[in-house]
Coordinates of C-alpha atoms and ligand atoms in Angstrom, one line a residue:
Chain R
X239 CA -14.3 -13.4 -27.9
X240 CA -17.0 -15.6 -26.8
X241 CA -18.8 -18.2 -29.6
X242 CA -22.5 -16.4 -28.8
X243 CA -20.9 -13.0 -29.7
X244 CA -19.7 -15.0 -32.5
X245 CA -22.7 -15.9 -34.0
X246 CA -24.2 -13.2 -33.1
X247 CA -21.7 -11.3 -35.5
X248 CA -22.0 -13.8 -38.1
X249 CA -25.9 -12.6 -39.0
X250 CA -26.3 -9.9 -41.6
X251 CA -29.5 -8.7 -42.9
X252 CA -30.9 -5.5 -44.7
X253 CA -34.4 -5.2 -45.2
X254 CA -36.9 -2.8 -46.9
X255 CA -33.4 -1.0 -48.3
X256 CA -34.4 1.7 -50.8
X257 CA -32.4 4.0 -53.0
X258 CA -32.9 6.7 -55.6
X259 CA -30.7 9.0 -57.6
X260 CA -32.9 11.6 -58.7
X261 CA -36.4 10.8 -59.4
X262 CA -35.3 6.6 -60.4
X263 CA -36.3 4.3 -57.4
X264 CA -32.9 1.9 -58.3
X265 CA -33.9 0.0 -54.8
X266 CA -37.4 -1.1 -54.2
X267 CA -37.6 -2.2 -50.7
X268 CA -35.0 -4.5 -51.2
X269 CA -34.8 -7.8 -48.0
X270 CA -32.4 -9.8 -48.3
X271 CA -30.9 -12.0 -44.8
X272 CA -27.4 -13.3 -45.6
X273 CA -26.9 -17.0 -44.4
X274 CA -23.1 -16.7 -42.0
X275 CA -20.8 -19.2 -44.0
X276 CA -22.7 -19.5 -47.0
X277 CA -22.1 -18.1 -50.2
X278 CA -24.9 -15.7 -52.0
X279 CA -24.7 -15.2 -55.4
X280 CA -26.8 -12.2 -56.5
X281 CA -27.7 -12.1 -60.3
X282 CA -29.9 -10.3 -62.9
X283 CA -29.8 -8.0 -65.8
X284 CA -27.5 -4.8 -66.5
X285 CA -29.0 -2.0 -64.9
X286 CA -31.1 -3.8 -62.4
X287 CA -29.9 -2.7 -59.2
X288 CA -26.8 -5.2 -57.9
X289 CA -23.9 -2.8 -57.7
X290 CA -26.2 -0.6 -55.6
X291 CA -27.3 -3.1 -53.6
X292 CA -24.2 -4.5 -52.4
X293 CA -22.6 -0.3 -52.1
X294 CA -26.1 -0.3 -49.8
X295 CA -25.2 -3.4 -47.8
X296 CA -21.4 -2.2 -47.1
X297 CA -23.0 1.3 -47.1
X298 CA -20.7 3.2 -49.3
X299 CA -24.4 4.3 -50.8
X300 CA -26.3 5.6 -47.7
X301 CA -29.9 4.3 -48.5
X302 CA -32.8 6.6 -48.5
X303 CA -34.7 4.1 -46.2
X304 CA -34.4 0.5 -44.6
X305 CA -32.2 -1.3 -42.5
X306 CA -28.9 -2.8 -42.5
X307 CA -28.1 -5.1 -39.9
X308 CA -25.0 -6.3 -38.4
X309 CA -24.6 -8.4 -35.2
X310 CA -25.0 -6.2 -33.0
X311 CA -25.1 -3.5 -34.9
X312 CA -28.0 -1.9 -36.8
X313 CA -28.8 1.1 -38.5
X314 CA -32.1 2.7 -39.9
X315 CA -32.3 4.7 -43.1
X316 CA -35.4 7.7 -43.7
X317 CA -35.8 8.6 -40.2
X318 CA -34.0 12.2 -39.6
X319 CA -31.1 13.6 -40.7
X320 CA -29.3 11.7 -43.9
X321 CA -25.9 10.4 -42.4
X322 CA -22.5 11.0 -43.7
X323 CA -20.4 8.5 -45.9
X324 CA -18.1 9.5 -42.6
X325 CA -20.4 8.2 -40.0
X326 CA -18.9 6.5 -37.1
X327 CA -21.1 4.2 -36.9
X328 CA -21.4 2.9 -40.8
X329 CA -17.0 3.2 -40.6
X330 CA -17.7 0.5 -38.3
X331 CA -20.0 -1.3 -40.4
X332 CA -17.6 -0.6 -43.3
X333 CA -14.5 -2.2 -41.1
X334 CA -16.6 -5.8 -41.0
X335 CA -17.2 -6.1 -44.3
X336 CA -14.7 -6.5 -47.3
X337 CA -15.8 -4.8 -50.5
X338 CA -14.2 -6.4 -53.6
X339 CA -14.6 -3.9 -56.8
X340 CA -14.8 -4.6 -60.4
X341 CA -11.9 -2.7 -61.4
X342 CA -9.5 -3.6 -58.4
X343 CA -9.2 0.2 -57.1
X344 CA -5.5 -0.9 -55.1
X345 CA -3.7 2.3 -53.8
X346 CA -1.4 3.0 -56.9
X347 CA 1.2 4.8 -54.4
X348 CA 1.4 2.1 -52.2
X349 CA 3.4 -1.2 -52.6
X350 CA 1.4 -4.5 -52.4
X351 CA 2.1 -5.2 -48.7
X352 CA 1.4 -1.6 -47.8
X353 CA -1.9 -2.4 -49.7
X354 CA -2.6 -5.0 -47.4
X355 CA -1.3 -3.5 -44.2
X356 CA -2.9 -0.3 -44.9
X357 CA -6.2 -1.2 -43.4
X358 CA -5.2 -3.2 -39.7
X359 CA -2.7 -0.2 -39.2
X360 CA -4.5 2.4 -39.6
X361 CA -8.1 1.9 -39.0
X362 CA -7.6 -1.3 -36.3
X363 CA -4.8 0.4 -34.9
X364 CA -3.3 -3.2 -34.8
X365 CA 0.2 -4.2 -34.3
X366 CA 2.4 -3.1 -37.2
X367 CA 4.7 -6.2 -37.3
X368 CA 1.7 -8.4 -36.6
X369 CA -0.5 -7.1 -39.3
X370 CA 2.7 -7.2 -41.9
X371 CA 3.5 -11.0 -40.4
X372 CA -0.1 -11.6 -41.4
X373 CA -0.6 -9.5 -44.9
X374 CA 2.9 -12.1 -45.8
X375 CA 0.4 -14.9 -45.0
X376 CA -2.2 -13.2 -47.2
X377 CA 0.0 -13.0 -50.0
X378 CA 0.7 -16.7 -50.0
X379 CA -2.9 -17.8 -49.8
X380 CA -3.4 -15.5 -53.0
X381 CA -0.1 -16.8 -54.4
X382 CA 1.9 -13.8 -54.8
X383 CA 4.5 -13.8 -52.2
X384 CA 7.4 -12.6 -54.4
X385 CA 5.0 -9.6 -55.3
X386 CA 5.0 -8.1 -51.8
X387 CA 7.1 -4.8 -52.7
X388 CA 5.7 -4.5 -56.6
X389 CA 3.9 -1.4 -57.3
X390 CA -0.3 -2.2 -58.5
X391 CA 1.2 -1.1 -62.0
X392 CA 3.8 -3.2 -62.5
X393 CA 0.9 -6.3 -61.7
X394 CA -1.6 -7.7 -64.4
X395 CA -5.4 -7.2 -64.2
X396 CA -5.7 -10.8 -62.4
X397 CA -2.9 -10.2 -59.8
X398 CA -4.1 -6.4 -58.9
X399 CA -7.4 -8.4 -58.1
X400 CA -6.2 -10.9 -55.9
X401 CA -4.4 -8.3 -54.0
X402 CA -7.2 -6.5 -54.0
X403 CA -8.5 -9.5 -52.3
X404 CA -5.9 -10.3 -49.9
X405 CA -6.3 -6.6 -48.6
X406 CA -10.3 -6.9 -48.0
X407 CA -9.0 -10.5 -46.1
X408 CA -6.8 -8.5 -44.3
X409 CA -9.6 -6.5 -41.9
X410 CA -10.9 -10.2 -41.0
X411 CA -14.6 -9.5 -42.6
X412 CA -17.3 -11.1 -41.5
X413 CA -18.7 -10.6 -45.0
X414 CA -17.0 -10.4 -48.0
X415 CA -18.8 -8.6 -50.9
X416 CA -17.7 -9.4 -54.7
X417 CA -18.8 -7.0 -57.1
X418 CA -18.0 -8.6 -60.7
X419 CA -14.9 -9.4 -59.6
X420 CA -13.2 -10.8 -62.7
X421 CA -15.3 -8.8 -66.0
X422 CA -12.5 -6.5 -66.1
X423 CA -10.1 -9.2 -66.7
X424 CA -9.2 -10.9 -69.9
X425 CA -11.0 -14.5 -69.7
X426 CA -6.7 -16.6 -69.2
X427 CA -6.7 -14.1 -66.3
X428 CA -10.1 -15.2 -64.8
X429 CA -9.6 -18.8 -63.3
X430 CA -6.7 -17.4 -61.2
X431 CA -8.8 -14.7 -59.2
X432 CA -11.9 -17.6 -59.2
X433 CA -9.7 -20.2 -57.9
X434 CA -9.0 -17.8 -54.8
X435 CA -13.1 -17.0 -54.3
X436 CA -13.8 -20.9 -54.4
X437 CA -11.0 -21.0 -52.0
X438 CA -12.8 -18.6 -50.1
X439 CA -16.3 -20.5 -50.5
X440 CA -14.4 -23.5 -49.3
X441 CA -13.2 -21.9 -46.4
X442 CA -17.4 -21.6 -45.2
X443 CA -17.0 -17.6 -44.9
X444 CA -19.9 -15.8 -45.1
X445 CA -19.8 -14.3 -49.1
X446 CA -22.3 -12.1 -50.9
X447 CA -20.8 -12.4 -54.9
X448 CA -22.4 -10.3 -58.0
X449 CA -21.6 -12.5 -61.2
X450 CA -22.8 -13.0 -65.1
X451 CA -20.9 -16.3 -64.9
X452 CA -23.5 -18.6 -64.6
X453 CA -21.0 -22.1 -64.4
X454 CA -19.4 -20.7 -61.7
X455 CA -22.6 -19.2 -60.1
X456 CA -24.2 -22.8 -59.8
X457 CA -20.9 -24.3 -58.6
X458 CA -20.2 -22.0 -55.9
X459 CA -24.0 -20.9 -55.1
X460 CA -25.6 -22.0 -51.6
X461 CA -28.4 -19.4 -52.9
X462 CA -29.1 -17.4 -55.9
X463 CA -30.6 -14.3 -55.9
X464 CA -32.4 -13.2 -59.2
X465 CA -32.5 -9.3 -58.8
X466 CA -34.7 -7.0 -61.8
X467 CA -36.0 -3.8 -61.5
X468 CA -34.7 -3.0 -58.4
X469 CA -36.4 -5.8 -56.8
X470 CA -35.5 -9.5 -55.5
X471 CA -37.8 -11.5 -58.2
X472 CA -36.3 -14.9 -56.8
X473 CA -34.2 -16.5 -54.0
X474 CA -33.5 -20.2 -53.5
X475 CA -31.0 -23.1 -54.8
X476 CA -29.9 -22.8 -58.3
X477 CA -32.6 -25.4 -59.6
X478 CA -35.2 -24.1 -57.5
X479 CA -34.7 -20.5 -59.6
X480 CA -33.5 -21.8 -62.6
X481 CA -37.4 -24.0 -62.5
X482 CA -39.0 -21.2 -61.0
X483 CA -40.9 -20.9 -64.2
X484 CA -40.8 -16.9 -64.1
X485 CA -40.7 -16.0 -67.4
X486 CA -38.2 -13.3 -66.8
X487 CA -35.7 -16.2 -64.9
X488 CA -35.9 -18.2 -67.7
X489 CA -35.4 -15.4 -70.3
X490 CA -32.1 -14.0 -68.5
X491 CA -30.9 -17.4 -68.3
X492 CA -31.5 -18.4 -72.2
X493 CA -29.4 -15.2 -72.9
X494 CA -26.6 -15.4 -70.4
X495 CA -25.8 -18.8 -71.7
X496 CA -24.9 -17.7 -74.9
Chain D
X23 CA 33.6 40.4 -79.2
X24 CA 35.8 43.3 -78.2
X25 CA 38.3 43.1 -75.5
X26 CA 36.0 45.7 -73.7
X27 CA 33.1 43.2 -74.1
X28 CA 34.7 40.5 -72.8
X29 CA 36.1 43.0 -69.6
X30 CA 32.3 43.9 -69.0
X31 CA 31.4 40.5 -69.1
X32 CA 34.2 39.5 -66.9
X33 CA 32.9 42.4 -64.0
X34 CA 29.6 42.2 -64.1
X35 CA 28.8 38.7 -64.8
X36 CA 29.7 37.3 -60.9
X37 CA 27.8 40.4 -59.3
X38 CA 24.3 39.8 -61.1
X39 CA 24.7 35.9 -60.3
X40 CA 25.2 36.9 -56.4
X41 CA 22.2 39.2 -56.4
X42 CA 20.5 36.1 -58.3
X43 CA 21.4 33.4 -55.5
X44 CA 21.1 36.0 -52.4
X45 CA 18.2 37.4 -53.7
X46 CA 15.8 36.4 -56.8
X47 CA 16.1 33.0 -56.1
X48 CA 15.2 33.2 -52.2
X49 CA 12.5 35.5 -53.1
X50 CA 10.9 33.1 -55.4
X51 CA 11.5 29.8 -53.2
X52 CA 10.2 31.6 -50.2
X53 CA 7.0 33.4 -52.1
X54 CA 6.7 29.9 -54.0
X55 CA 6.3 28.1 -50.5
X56 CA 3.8 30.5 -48.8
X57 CA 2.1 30.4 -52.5
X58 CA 1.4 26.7 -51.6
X59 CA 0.1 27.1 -48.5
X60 CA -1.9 29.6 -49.4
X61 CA -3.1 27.5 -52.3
X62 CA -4.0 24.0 -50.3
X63 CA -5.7 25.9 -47.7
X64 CA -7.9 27.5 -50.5
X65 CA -8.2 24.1 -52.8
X66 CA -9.2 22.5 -49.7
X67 CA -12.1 25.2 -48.7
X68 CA -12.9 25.2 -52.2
X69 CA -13.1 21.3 -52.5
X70 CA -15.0 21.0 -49.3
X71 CA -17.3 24.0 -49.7
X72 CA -16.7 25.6 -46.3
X73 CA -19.7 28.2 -46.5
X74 CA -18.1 31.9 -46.5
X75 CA -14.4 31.1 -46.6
X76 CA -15.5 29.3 -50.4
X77 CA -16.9 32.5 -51.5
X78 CA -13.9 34.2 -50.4
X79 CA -11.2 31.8 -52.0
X80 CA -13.4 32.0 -54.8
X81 CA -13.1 35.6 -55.1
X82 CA -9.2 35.5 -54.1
X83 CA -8.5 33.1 -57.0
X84 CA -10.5 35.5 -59.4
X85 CA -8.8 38.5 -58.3
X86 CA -5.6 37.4 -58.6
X87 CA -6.0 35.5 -62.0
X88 CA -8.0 38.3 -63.5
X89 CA -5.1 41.3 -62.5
X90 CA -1.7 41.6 -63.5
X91 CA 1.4 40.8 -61.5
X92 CA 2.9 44.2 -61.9
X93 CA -0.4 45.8 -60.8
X94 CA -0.6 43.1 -57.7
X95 CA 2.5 44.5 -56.8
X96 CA 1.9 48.1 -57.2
X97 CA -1.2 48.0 -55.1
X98 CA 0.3 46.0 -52.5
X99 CA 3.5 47.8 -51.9
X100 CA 2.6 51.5 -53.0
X101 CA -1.1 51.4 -52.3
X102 CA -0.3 49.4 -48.7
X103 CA 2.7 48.6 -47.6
X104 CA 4.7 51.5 -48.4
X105 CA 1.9 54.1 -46.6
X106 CA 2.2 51.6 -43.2
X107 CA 6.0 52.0 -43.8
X108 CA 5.8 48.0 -44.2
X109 CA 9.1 46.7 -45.8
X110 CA 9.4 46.2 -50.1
X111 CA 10.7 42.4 -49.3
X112 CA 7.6 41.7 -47.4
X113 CA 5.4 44.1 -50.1
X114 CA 7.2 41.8 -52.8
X115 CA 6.8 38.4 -50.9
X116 CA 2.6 39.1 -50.0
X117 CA 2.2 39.9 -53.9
X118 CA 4.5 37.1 -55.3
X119 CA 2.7 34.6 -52.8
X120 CA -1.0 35.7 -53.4
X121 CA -0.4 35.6 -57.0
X122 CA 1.4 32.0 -57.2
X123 CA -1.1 30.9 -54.4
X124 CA -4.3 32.0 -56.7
X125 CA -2.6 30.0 -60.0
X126 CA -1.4 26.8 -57.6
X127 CA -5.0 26.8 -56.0
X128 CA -6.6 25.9 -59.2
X129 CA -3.6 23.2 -59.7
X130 CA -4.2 21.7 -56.5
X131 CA -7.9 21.7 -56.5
X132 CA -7.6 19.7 -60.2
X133 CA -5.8 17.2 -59.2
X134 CA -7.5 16.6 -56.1
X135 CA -10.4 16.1 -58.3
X136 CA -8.6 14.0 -61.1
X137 CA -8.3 11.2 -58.4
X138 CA -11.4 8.5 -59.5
X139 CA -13.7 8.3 -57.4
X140 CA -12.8 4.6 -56.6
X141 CA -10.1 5.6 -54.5
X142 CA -12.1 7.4 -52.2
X143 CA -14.4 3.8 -52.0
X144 CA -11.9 1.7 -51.7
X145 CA -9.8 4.0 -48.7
X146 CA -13.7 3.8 -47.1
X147 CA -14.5 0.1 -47.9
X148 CA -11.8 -0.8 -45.5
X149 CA -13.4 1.5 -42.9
X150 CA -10.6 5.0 -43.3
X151 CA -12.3 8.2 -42.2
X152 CA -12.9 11.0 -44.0
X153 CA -9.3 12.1 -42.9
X154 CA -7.6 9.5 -43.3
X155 CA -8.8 8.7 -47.0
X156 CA -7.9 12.5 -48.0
X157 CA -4.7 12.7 -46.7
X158 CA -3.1 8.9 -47.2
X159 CA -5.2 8.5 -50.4
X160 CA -5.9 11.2 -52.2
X161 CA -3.5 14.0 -51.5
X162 CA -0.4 12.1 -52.5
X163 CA -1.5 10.6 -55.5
X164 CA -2.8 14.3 -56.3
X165 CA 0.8 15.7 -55.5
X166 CA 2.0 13.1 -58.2
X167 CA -0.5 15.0 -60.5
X168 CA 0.5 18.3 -59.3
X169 CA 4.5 18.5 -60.0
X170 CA 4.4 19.5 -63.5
X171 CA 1.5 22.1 -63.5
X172 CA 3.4 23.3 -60.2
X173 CA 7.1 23.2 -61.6
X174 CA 5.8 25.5 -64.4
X175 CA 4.1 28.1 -61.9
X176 CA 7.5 27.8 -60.1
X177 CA 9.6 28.9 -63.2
X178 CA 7.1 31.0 -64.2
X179 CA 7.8 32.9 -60.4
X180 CA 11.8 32.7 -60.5
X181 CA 11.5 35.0 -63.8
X182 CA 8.8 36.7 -62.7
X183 CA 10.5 38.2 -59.2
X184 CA 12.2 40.8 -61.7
X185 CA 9.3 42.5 -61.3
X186 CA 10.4 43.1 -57.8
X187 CA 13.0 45.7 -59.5
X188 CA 10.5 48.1 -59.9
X189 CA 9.7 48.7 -56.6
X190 CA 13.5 48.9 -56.4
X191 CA 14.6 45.7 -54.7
X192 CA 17.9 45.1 -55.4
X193 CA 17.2 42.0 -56.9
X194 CA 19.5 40.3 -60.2
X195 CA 17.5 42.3 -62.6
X196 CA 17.9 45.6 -60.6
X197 CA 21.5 44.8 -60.9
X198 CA 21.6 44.4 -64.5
X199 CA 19.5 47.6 -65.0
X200 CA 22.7 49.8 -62.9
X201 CA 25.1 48.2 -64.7
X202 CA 23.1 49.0 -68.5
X203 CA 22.5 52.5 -67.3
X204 CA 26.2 53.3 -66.9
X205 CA 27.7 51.3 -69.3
X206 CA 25.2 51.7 -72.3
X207 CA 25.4 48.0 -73.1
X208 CA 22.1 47.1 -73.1
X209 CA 22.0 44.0 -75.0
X210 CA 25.5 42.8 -73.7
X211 CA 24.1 43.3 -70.1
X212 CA 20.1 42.0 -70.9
X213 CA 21.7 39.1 -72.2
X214 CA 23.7 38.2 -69.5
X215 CA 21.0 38.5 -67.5
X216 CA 19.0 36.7 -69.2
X217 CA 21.5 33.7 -69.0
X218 CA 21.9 33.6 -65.3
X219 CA 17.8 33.6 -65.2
X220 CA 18.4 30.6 -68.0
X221 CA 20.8 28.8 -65.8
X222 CA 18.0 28.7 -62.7
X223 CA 15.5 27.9 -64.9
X224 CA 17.9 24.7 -66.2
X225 CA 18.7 23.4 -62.5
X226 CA 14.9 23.7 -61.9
X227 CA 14.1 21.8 -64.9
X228 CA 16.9 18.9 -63.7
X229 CA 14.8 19.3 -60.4
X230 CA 11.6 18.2 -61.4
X231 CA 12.9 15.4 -63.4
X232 CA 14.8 14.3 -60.2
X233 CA 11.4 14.7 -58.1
X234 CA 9.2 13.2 -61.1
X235 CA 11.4 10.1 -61.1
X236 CA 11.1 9.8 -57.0
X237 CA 7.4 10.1 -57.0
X238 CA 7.3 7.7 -60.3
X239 CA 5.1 10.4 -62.2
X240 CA 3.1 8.8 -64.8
X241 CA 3.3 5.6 -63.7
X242 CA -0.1 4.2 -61.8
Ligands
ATP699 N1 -24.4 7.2 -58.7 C1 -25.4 7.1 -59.5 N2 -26.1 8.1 -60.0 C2 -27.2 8.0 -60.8 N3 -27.6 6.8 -61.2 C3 -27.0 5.7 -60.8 C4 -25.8 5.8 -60.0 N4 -25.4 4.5 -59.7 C5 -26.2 3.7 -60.4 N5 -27.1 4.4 -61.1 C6 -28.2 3.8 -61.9 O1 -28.8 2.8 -61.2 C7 -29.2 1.7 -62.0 C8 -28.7 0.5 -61.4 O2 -27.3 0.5 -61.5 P1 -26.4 -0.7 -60.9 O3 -25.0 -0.3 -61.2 O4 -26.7 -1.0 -59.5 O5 -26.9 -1.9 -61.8 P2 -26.2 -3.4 -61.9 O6 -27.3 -4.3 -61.7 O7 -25.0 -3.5 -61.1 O8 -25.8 -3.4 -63.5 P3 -24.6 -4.1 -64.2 O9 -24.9 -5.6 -64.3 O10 -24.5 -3.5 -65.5 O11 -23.4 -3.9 -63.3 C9 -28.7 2.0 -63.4 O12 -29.7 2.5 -64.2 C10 -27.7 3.1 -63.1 O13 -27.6 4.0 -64.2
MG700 MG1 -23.0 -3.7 -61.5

């Protein structure tokens, strides 16, 4: 692969993305271009639209209108017929990006490498020893090498997610998408699935993260995104939102830090 | 017990166990296996709402919930099968199937939908079809979910092919019946029978353990 068509891939963008269930506009004409090899951090109150947005970016929500842009690749919402979740084209879409999920979601009936493997095998029709030479690799960079042939069961909360993370690694994303990736976990379980994402922030990929952790949203935050109401209120640095003076920035803030 | 007991126990005990292993239990494993494919194939049409063939399943799984076994077997063999000159073993199999089908449909289609919705995410987050997701993700975890429910309809079927006596298959139970009707021991001889259907109904029980403990039921 050529560096152009690298970069090229690199750029992700949706723009004007809308989405309803039943008569609540959840999405309103959501924008948002994601910087390749920079970290986003998307915040804002319960209910305001995050989770939906980032299902909308990775298109396991099919939006009612807008468009999500990959590389090459784009694809318009509203116009004709609704798509399927089975779509060709947003599988493809799907494949490039890695979806991390609040409660884990590993394949119970599959052991930890199969997990991992899963993915390169059978939708990248890749190499079977290659793909398991790499998922080993996986497993050390997440620590849990002598966890290969453990059932998701017999792991805690904190391992499951950083298998869960090791198997979204394992299809190469060009973005990575973070859902609240450690509020299911009890707080002595936390730092071991943040140490991996700073790891990964480190690393310069290209990261799109939905947190109420505020520390660890300024630390690892090339932009913040304040999200309410369905609507991007705010995007810049941490101090430039945090200084903003929008009453409803400064609001959430006062509360989250309690 | 008398001598005389013990001498009618002694003849008739082996007989009704052959008719058991060559017969009822053959009759049920086969019925039980064309039960389940009749039951996926409707769970899926069912779960995926293939227009016409849903109504139909629908209708199948009513039918054959709502109506008694006995009367399944009636229609199919005396009202059907016996006018076409169609064979009593394949009369006895169609009804055994169709009812264990309609009863395993429901199974199957439950457990399908048990499975969270986050599975079906996650198996499409890393790009899996449609196909792919239902069959590597889904289905087994649902055929975890499914043993027990499915065991019971299967136990439920070995006693049940009895029935198949009155259509006068020379099943175990048909056996029993010659043997009460010309030795007038009725409970001696209903009991016995009722042990050898005991005994299956024990190794099937061992069975599902075995298969519970391969597929790690209950664990997630
Ligand atoms: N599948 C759905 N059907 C109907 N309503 C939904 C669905 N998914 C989300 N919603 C609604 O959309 C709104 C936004 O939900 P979303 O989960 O995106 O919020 P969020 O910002 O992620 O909140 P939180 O911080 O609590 O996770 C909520 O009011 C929610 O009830
Ligand atoms: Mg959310």
């Amino acid at each position: 692969m050529d560096k152009a068509a690298d970069e090229e891939r690199a750029m992700y963008k949706v723009s004007g993305i809308t989405k309803n269930f039943s008569d609540n506009q959840i999405l309103k004409g959501v924008s948002l271009e994601i910087e390749p090899n920079k970290t986003t951090v998307l915040i804002g109150p319960s209910g305001s639209g995050k989770t939906t947005l980032l299902r909308c970016i990775n298109l396991l929500e099919i939006p009612d209108g807008g468009v999500v842009e990959v590389g090459g690749l784009s694809y318009e919402f509203g116009r004709g017929r609704k798509p399927k979740i089975d779509d060709p084209r947003l599988r493809e879409i799907r494949s490039r990006t890695g979806m991390v999920f609040q409660n884990f979601q590993l394949f119970p009936h599959w052991t930890v490498l199969e997990n991992i493997m899963k993915g390169p095998v059978t939708v990248l029709k890749r190499e079977k020893e290659q793909c398991r030479k790499e998922a080993l690799e996986l497993l050390v960079k997440v620590g849990l090498s002598d966890k290969k042939d453990a059932y998701p069961y017999e792991l805690s909360g904190g391992q499951q997610q950083r298998i869960a993370i090791a198997r979204a690694l394992a299809m190469k994303p060009e973005l990575l998408l973070f859902d609240e990736p450690t509020s299911a976990l009890d707080p002595e379980l936390e730092a071991e699935v943040l140490n991996i994402i700073r790891q990964l922030v480190e690393e310069k990929r290209t990261i799109v993260i939905v947190t109420h952790k505020m520390s660890f949203a300024k630390e690892i935050a090339d932009k913040i995104v304040f999200f309410d109401q369905g609507m991007i209120v705010k995007e810049g640095s941490y101090e430039e939102v945090e200084n903003c003076g929008n009453q409803r920035i400064t609001q959430f803030l006062n509360m989250i830090k309690n | 017990m008398s001598e005389r007991h013990m001498e009618i126990i002694g003849r008739t005990f082996w007989p009704m166990l052959e008719k058991g292993l060559l017969y009822s239990v053959p009759l049920a494993v086969v019925s039980f296996i064309l039960g389940i494919v009749i039951a996926v194939i409707a769970a899926l049409v069912i779960i995926n709402r293939i227009p016409f063939f849903k109504q139909l399943a629908d209708i199948y799984i009513w039918v054959f919930r709502g109506t008694p076994l006995l009367v399944q077997l009636f229609i199919v063999y005396w009202g059907i099968c016996n006018p076409l000159g169609i064979d009593k073993w394949i009369a006895s199999i169609t009804a055994f199937s169709l009812n264990v089908g309609a009863y395993s449909a429901e199974t199957i289609r439950a457990a399908i939908l048990s499975i969270p919705k986050g599975q079906w995410e996650a198996g499409y987050a890393i790009g899996m079809n449609y196909r792919q997701v239902f069959f590597q993700v889904i289905i087994p975890q649902a055929a975890k979910v499914s043993v027990p429910p499915l065991f019971n309809s299967f136990i439920s079927l070995v006693k049940d092919t009895s029935l198949a006596s009155t259509i006068m298959i020379s099943e175990m139970f048909r056996k029993a019946q010659e043997f009460a009707s010309s030795n007038f021991e009725y409970l001696l001889i209903y009991s016995e029978v009722a042990v050898v259907y005991l005994m299956f109904c024990t190794v099937l029980n061992g069975l599902q353990k075995v298969i519970e403990v391969k597929l790690r039921v209950g664990k997630n």
